[in-house]
Coordinates of C-alpha atoms and ligand atoms in Angstrom, one line a residue:
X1 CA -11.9 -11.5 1.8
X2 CA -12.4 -10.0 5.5
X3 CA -12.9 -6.6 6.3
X4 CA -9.5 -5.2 7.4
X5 CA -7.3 -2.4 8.3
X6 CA -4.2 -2.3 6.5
X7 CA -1.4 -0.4 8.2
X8 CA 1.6 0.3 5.5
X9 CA 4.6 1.5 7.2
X10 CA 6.8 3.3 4.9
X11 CA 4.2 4.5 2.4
X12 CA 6.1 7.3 1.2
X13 CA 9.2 4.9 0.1
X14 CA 9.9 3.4 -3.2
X15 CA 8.5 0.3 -2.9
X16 CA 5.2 1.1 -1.7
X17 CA 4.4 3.0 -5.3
X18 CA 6.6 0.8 -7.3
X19 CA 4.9 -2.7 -6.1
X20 CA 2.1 -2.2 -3.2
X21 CA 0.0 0.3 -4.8
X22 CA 0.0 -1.2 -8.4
X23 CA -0.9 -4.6 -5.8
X24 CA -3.5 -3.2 -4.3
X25 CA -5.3 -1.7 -7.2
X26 CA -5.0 -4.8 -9.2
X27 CA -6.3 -6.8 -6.5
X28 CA -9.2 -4.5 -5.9
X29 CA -10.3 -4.2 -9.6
X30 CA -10.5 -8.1 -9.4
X31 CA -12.7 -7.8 -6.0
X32 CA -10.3 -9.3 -4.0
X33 CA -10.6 -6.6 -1.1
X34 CA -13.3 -6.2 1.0
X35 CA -15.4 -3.8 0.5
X36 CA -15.0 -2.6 3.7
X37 CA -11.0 -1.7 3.2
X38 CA -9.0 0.7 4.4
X39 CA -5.4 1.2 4.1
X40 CA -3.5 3.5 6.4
X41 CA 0.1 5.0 5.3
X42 CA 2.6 5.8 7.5
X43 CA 5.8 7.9 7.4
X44 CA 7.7 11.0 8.3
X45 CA 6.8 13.4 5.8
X46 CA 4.3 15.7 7.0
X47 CA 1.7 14.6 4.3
X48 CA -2.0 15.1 4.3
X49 CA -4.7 12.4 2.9
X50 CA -5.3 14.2 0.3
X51 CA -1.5 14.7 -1.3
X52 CA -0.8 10.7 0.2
X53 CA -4.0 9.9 -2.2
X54 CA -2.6 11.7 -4.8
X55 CA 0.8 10.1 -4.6
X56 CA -0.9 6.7 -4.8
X57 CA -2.6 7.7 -7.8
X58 CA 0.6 8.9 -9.3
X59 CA 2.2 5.8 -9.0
X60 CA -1.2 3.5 -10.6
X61 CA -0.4 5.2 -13.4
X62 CA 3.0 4.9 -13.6
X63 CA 3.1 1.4 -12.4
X64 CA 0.2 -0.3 -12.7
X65 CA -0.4 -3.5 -14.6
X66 CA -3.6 -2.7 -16.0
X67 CA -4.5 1.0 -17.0
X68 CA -5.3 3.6 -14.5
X69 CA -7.3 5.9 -16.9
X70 CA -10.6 4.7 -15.2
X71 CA -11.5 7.9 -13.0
X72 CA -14.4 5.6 -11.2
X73 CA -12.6 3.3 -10.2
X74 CA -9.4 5.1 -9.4
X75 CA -11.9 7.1 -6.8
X76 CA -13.4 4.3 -5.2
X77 CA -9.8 2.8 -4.8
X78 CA -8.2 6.0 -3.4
X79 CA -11.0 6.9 -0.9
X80 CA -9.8 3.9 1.4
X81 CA -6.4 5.7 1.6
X82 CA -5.2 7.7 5.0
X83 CA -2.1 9.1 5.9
X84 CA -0.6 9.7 9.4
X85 CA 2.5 11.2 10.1
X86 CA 4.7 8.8 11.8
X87 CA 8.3 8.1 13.5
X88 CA 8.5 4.6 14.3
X89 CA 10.9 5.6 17.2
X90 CA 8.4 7.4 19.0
X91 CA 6.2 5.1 21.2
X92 CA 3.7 8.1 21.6
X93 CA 3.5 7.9 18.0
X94 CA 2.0 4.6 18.0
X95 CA -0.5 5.4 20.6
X96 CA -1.8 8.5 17.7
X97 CA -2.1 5.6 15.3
X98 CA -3.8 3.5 17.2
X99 CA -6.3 6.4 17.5
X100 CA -6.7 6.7 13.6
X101 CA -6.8 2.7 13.2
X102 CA -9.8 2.9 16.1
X103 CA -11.4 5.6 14.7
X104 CA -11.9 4.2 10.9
X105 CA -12.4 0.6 12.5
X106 CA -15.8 2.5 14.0
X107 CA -16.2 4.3 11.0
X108 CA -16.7 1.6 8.8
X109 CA -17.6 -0.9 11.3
X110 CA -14.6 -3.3 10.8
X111 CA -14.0 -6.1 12.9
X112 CA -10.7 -5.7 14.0
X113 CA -8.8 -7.5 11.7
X114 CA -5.0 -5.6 11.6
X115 CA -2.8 -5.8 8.8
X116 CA 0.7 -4.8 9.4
X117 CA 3.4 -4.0 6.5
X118 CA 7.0 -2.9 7.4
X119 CA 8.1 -1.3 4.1
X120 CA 10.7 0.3 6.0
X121 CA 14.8 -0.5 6.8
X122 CA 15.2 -3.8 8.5
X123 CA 17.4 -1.7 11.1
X124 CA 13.6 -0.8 12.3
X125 CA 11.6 -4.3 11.9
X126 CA 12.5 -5.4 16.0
X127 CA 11.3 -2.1 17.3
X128 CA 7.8 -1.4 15.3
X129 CA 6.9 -5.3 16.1
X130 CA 7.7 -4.6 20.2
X131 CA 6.1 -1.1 19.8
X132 CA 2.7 -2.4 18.4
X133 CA 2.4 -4.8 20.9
X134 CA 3.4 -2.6 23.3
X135 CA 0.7 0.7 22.4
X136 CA -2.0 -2.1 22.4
X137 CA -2.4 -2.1 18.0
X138 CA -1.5 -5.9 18.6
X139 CA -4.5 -6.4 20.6
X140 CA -7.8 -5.6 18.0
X141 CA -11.1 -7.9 18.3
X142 CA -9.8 -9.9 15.3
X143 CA -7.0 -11.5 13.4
X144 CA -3.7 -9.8 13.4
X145 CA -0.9 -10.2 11.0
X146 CA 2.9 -8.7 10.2
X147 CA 4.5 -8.3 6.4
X148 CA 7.7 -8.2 6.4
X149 CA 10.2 -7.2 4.2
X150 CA 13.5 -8.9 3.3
X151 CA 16.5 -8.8 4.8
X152 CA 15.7 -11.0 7.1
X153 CA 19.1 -10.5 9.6
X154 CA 22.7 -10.0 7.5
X155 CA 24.1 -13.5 9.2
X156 CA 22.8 -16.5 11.2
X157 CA 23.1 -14.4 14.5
X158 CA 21.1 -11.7 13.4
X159 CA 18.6 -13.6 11.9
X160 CA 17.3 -15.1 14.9
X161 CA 17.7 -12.2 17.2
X162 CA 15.1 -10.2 14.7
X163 CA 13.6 -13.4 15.0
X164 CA 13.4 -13.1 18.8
X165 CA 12.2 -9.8 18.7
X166 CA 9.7 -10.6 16.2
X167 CA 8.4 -13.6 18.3
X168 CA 7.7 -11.1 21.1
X169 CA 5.1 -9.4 19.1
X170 CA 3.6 -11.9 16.7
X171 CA 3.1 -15.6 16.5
X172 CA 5.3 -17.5 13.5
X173 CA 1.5 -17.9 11.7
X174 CA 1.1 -14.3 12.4
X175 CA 4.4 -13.1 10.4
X176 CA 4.3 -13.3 6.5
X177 CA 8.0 -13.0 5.7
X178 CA 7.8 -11.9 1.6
X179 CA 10.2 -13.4 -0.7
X180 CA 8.9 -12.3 -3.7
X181 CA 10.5 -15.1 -5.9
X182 CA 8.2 -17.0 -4.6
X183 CA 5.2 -14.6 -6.0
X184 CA 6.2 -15.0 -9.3
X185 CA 3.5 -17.2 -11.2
X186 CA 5.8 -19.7 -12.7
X187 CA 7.2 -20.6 -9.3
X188 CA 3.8 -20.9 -7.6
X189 CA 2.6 -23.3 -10.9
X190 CA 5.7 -25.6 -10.2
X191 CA 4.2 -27.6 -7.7
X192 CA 0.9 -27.8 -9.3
X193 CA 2.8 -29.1 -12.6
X194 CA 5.0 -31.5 -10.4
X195 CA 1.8 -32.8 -8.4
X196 CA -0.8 -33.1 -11.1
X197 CA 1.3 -34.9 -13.8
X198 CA 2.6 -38.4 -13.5
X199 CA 4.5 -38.3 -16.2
X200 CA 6.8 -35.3 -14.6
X201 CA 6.7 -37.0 -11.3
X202 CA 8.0 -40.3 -12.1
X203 CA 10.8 -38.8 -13.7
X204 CA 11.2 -36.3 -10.8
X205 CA 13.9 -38.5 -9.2
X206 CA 17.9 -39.3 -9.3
X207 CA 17.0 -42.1 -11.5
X208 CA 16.7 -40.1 -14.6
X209 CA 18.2 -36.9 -13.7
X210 CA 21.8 -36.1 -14.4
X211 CA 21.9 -32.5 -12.8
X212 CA 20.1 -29.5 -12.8
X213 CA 21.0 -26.2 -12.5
X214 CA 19.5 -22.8 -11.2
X215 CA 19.9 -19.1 -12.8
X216 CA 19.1 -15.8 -12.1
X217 CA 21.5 -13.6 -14.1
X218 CA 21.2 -9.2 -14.0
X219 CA 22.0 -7.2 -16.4
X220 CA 21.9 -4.3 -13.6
X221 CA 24.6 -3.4 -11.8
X222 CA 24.1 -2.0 -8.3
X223 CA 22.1 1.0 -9.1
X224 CA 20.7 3.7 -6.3
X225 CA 22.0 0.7 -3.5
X226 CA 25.7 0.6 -3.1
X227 CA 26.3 1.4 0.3
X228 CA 24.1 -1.3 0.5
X229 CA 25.0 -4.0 -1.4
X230 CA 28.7 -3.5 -0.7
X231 CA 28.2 -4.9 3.0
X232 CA 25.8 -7.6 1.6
X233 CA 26.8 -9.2 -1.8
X234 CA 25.4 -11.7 -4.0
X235 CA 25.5 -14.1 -1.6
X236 CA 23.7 -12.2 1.1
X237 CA 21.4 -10.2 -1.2
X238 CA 20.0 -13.1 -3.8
X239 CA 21.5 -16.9 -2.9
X240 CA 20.5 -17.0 0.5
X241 CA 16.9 -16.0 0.6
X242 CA 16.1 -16.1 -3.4
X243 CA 18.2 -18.6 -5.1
X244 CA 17.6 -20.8 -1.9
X245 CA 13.8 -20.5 -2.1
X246 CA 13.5 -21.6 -5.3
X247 CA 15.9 -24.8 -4.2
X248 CA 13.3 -25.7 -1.8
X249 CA 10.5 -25.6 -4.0
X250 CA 12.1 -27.0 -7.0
X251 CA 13.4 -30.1 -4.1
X252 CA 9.2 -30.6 -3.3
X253 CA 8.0 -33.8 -4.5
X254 CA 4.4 -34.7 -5.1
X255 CA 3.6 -32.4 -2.3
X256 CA 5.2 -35.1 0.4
X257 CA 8.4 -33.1 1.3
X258 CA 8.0 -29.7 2.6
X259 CA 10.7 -26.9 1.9
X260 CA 12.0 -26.9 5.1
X261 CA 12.3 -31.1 4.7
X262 CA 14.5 -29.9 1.8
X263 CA 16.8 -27.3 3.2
X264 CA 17.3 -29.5 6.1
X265 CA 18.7 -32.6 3.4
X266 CA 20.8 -30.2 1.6
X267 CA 24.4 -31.3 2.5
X268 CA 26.6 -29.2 4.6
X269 CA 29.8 -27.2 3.5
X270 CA 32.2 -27.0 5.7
X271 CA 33.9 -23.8 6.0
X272 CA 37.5 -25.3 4.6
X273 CA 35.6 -26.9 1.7
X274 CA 33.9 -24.0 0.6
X275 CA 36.7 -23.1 -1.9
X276 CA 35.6 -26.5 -3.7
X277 CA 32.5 -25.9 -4.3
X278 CA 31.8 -22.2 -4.2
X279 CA 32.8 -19.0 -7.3
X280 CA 33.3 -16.3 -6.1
X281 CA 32.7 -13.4 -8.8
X282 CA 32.9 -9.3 -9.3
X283 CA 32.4 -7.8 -12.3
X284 CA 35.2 -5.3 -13.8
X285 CA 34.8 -3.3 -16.9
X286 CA 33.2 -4.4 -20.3
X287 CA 29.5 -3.9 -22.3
X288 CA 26.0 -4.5 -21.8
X289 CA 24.4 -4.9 -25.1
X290 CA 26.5 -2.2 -26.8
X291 CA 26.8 0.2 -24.1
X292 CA 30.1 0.4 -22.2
X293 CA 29.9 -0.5 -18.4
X294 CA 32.0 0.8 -15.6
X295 CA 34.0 -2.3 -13.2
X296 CA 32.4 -2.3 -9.5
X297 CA 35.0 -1.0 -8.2
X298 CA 34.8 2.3 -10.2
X299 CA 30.7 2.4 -9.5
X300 CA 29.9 5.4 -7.1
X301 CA 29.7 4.4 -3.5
X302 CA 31.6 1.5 -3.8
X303 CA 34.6 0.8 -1.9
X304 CA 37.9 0.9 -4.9
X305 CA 39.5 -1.7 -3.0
X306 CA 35.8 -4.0 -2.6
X307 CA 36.4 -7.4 -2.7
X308 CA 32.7 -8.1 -2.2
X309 CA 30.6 -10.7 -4.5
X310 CA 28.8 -9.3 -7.5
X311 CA 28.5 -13.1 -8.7
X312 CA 28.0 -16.6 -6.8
X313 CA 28.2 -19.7 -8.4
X314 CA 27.4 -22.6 -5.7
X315 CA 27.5 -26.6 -6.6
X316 CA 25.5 -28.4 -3.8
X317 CA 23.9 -31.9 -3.6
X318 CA 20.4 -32.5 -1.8
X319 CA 20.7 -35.9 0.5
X320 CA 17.3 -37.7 0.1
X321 CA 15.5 -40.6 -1.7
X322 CA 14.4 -38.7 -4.8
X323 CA 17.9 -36.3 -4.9
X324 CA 20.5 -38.1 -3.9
X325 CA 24.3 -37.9 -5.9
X326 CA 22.0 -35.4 -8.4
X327 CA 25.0 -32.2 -8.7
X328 CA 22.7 -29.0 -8.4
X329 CA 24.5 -26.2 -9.7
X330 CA 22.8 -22.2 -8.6
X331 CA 24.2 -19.3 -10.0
X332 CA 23.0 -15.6 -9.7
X333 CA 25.8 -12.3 -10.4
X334 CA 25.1 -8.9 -11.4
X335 CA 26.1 -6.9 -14.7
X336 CA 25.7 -10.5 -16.6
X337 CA 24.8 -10.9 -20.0
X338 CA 21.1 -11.2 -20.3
X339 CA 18.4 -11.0 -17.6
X340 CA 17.2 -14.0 -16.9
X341 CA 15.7 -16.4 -13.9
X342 CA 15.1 -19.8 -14.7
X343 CA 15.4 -23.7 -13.9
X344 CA 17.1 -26.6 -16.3
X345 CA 16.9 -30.0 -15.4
X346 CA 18.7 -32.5 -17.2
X347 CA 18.1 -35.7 -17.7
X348 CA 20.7 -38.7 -18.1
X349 CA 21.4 -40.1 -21.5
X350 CA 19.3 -43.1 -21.9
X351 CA 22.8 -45.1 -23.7
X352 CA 26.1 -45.4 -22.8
X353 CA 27.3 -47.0 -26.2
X354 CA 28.6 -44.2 -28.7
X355 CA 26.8 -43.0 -31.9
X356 CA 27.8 -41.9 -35.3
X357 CA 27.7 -38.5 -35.3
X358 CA 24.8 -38.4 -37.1
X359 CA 23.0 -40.3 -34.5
X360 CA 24.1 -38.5 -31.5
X361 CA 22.3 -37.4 -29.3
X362 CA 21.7 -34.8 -26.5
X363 CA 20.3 -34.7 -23.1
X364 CA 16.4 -34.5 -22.8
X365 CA 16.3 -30.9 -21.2
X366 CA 13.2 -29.8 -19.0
X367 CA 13.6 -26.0 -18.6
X368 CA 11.4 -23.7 -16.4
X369 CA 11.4 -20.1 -17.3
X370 CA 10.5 -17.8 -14.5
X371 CA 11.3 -14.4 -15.6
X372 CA 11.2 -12.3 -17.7
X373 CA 9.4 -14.9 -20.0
X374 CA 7.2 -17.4 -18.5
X375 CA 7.4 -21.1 -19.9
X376 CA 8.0 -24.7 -19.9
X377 CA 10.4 -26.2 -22.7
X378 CA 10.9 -29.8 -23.2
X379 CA 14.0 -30.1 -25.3
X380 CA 14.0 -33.6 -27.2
X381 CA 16.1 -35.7 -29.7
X382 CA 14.5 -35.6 -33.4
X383 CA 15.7 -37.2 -36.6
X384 CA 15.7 -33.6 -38.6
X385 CA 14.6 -35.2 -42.3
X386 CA 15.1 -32.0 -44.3
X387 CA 19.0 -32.2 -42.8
X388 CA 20.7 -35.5 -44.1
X389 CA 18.3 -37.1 -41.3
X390 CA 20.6 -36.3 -38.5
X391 CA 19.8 -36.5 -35.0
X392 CA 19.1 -33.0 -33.5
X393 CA 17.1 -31.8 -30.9
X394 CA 13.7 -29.4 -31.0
X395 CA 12.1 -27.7 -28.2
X396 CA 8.4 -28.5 -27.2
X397 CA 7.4 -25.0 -25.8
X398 CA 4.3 -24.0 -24.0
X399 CA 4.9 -20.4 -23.1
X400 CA 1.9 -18.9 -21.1
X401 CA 0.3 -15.9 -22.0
X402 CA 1.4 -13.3 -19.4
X403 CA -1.0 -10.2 -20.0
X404 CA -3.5 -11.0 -17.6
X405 CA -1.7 -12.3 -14.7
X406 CA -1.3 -11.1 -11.7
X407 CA 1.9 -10.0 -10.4
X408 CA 3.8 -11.2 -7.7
X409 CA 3.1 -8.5 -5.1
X410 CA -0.3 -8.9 -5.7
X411 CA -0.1 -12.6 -5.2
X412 CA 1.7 -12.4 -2.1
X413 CA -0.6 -9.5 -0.4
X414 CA -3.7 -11.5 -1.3
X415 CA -2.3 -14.4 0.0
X416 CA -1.4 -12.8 3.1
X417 CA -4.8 -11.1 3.8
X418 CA -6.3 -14.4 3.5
X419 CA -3.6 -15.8 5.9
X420 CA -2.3 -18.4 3.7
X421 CA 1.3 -19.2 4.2
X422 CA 2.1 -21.3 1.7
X423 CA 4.1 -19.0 -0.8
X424 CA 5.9 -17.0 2.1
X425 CA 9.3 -17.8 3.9
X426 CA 8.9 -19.8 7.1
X427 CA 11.2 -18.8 10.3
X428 CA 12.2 -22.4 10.1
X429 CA 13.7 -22.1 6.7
X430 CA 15.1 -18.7 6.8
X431 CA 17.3 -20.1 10.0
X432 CA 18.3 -23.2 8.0
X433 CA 19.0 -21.3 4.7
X434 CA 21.2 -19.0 7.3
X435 CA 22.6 -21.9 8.6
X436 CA 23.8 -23.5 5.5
X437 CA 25.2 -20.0 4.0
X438 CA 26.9 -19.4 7.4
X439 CA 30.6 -21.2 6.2
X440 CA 30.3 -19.6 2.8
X441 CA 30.5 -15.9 4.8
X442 CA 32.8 -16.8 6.7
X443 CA 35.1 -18.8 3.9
X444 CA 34.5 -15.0 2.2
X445 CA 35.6 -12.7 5.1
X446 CA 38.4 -15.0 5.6
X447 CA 39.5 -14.9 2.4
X448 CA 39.3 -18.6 1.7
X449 CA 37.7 -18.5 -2.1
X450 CA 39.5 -16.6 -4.3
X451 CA 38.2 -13.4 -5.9
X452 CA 37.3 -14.7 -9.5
X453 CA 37.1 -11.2 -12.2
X454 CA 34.4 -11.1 -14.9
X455 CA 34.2 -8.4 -18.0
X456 CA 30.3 -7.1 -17.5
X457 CA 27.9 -8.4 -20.1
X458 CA 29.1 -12.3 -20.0
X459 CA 28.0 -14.4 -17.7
X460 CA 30.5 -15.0 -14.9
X461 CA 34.0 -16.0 -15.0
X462 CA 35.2 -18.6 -16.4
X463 CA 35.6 -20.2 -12.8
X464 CA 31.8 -20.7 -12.8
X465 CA 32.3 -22.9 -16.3
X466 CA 35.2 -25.1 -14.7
X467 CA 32.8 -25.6 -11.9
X468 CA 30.7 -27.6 -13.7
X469 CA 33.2 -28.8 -16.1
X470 CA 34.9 -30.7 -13.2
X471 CA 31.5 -33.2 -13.2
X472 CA 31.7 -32.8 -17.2
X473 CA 29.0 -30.7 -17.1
X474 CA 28.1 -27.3 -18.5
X475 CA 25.5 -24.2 -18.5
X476 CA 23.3 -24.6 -20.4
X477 CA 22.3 -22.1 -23.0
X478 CA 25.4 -19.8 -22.8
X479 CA 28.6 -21.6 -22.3
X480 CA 30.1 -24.7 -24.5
X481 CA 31.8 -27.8 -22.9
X482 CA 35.0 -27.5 -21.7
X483 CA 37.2 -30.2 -23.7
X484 CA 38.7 -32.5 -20.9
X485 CA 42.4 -31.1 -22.3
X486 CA 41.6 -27.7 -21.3
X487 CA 40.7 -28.4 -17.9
X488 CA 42.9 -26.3 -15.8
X489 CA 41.9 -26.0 -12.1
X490 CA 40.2 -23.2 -10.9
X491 CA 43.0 -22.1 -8.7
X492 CA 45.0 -21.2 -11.8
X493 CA 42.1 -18.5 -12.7
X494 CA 42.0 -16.2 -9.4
Ligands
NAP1 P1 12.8 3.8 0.9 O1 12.4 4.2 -0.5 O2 14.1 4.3 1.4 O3 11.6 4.1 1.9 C1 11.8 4.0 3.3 C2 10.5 4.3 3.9 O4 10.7 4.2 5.3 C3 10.0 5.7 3.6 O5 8.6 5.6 3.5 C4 10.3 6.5 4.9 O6 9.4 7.5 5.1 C5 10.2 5.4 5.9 N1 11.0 5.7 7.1 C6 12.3 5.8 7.3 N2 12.7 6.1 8.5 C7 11.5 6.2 9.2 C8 11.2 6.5 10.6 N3 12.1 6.8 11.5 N4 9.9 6.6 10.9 C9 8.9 6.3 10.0 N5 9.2 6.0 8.7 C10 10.5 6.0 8.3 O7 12.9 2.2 0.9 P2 12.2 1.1 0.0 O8 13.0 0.9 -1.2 O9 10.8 1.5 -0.1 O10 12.4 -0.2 0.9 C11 11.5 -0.5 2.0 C12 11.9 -2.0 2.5 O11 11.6 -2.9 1.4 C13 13.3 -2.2 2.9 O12 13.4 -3.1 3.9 C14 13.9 -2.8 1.6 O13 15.1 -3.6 1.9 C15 12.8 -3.6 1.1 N6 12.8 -3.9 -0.3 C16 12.7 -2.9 -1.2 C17 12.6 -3.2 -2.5 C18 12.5 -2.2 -3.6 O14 12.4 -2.5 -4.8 N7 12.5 -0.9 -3.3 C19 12.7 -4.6 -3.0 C20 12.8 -5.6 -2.0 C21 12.8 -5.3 -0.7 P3 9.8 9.0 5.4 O15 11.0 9.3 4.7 O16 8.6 9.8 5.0 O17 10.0 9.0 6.9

């Protein structure tokens, strides 16, 4: 690892001592920071380096991974740490940092090498990027490089004006846009599994896969953020950046196809068909295991008369060699029954003639868990001997043992310092993930897709079920089939 100066803007937030700090302390108890490290914090708060170091500290023990009761090692850490009070609206400001960054680049004789994390509002991303170009911290001896947080824009529009701005200040291999789905160790072993086993790959394809379908279900509801959320949704807030990642790098095959090659075959909605293919979902009253749970229209800070989406369910179909006619069904709502991210691909019957009962038999399932358990499941067909010999099925599991592994901040910030862009969101993605959402807003502010309610603690209405049970298909896991009699259109529900 190079020798570099890490300047953290907004060290004094929330997610600086929920995710950064633990990061950086993992990462350094592994040696995988330079000795020659030093991490300056920025922020209003008139703070000195001594209380910012104890704040750090404060937070490695209430967040860390691995203990923080080591007082060596917690010293060593620490003493990289420096604070400077900042307002990222004042250019002179920037020229007092880059005082401090020139100052401990002598002191410890670094070469030059710049960091840059916004851990700040997105309403601030254009203007820090122009004003570190501008003060002259964009010009050091060595590499420099920008984190950024997400949102990345609200809309299309937006997107590529922060884009624009960005682009003033930092080459696209410069900016390291976090999505930190894509930190999370199962996602960055699914290409690794897909590449390195023929047996996965061959079956990879539209030949033996009937459908597949992608989760990521909250029990949360919309906690300290509902100013927030309410202008953002589940569509803004999870399917377009999230949800649409893990498309991408599910679509990869063999390592041939980039991400962007599958955003870019993903077929387009048109805003008028939206309705078709698209749930729309908010939560009202009801439990989360056991506990009663207000509707989102009754959560403070939350407009009574919302009709914003606590719950997206999204039926798409990929238009290449290896995906093509395969329904992919995403899903991702607030308030649901369980938490839970993952990844079920199902495979096509092998016969079309009908069994006896006894010798029925399901769909070969492969099923990706991503969070909160980590896993692979192959579900198969066995002839259960103890039960009359019927036909059932059994799960092969291989579930990894999480307790060492790193997390996925501190996958992501390592990455980043080594300026490896591989598990980060490209500008050419984000616009195309924009692009494709872009009908599904505007079908939503138009009020084109109907407003579909769901008790909290289920998961979703029962729109979401009919979606798939228009293709005679169904979640997997947590709903049942829908009989063909009891199909009633999804109009009838709103
Ligand atoms: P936060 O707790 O509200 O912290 C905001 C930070 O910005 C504070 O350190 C604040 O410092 C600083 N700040 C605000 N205005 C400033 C100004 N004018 N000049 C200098 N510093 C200023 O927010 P957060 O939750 O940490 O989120 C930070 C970013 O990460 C946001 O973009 C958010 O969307 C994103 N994010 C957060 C999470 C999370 O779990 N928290 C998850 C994903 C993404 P002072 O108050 O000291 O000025």
């Amino acid at each position: 690892m190079e020798a570099t100066t890490f300047v953290l803007f907004g060290a004094t937030g929330d997610l600086a001592k929920r995710k950064i700090y633990p990061a950086l302390y993992n990462l350094f108890l592994d040696h995988k920071l330079s000795k020659s490290f030093t991490i300056i914090g920025l922020g209003r708060r008139e703070w000195s380096d001594e209380a910012f170091q104890a704040q750090v500290e404060q937070s490695l023990h209430t967040f860390s991974r691995r203990s923080a009761d080591d007082s060596a090692s917690i010293k060593a850490f620490i003493k990289a740490f420096r604070y400077s009070v900042m307002d990222v609206e004042r250019i002179e400001d920037y020229h007092k940092l880059l005082q401090v960054v020139e100052q401990r680049e002598q002191e410890l004789h670094l070469p030059g090498n710049r960091m840059f994390y916004l851990s700040v509002g997105p309403e601030f991303f254009g203007k820090i990027a122009a004003s570190i170009q501008e003060s002259g911290l964009g010009s050091a001896k060595g590499w420099k490089r920008l984190i950024i947080e997400k949102p990345f824009g609200h809309d299309l529009k937006s997107a590529q004006e922060l884009n624009q701005e960005l682009g003033k200040a930092f080459k696209e291999e410069e900016i390291f846009r976090i999505d930190h789905y894509l930190g999370k160790p199962m996602v960055q072993k699914l290409d690794v599994l897909e590449q390195s086993n023929p047996a996965l790959q061959d079956i990879w394809t539209n030949q033996y896969i009937a459908n597949v379908q992608i989760t990521a279900s909250e029990t949360v509801g919309v906690e300290e953020r509902a100013g927030y959320y309410d202008h953002v949704g589940a569509i803004r807030d999870m399917f377009q950046n999230h949800m649409l990642q893990l498309l991408m790098t599910l679509g990869k095959n063999d390592g041939r196809i980039s991400k962007r090659q599958v955003m870019e075959s993903v077929e387009p909605l048109l805003k008028e068909n939206v309705v078709n293919d698209v749930v729309r979902g908010q939560y009202t009253a009801g439990s989360i295991q056991g506990k009663p749970a207000a509707g989102y229209k009754d959560e403070p800070g939350i407009d009574p008369c919302s009709t914003n989406d606590t719950f997206v369910a999204v039926r798409l179909r990929i238009d290449d060699v290896f995906w093509r006619d395969i329904p992919i069904y995403i899903r991702t709502g607030k308030r649901m029954k369980e938490k839970s991210t993952r990844i079920v691909i199902e495979f096509k019957q092998p016969f079309k003639r009908s069994y006896s009962a006894q010798e029925r038999t399901a769909p070969n399932l492969l099923i990706f868990e991503i969070s909160p358990n980590e896993g692979v499941t192959l579900q198969i067909n066995h002839k259960d001997l103890p039960n009359k010999g019927v036909t059932s099925t059994i799960p092969v599991d291989l579930h990894f043992n999480q307790s060492g592994e790193p997390e996925a901040y501190e996958n992501l910030i390592y990455d980043a310092l080594q300026g490896d862009p591989t598990f980060f969101a490209h500008w050419d993605e984000v616009e195309l993930a924009w692009k494709w959402v872009q009908p599904i807003l505007e079908a939503f502010e138009e009020d084109l897709v109907p407003l579909h309610h769901y008790p909290a603690g289920t998961y979703g209405p029962d729109a979401s079920d009919l979606l798939l049970a228009e293709d005679g298909n169904h979640w997997w896991f947590d709903s049942k089939p829908v009989p063909l009699a009891q199909r009633i259109p999804r109009e009838a529900y709103a």
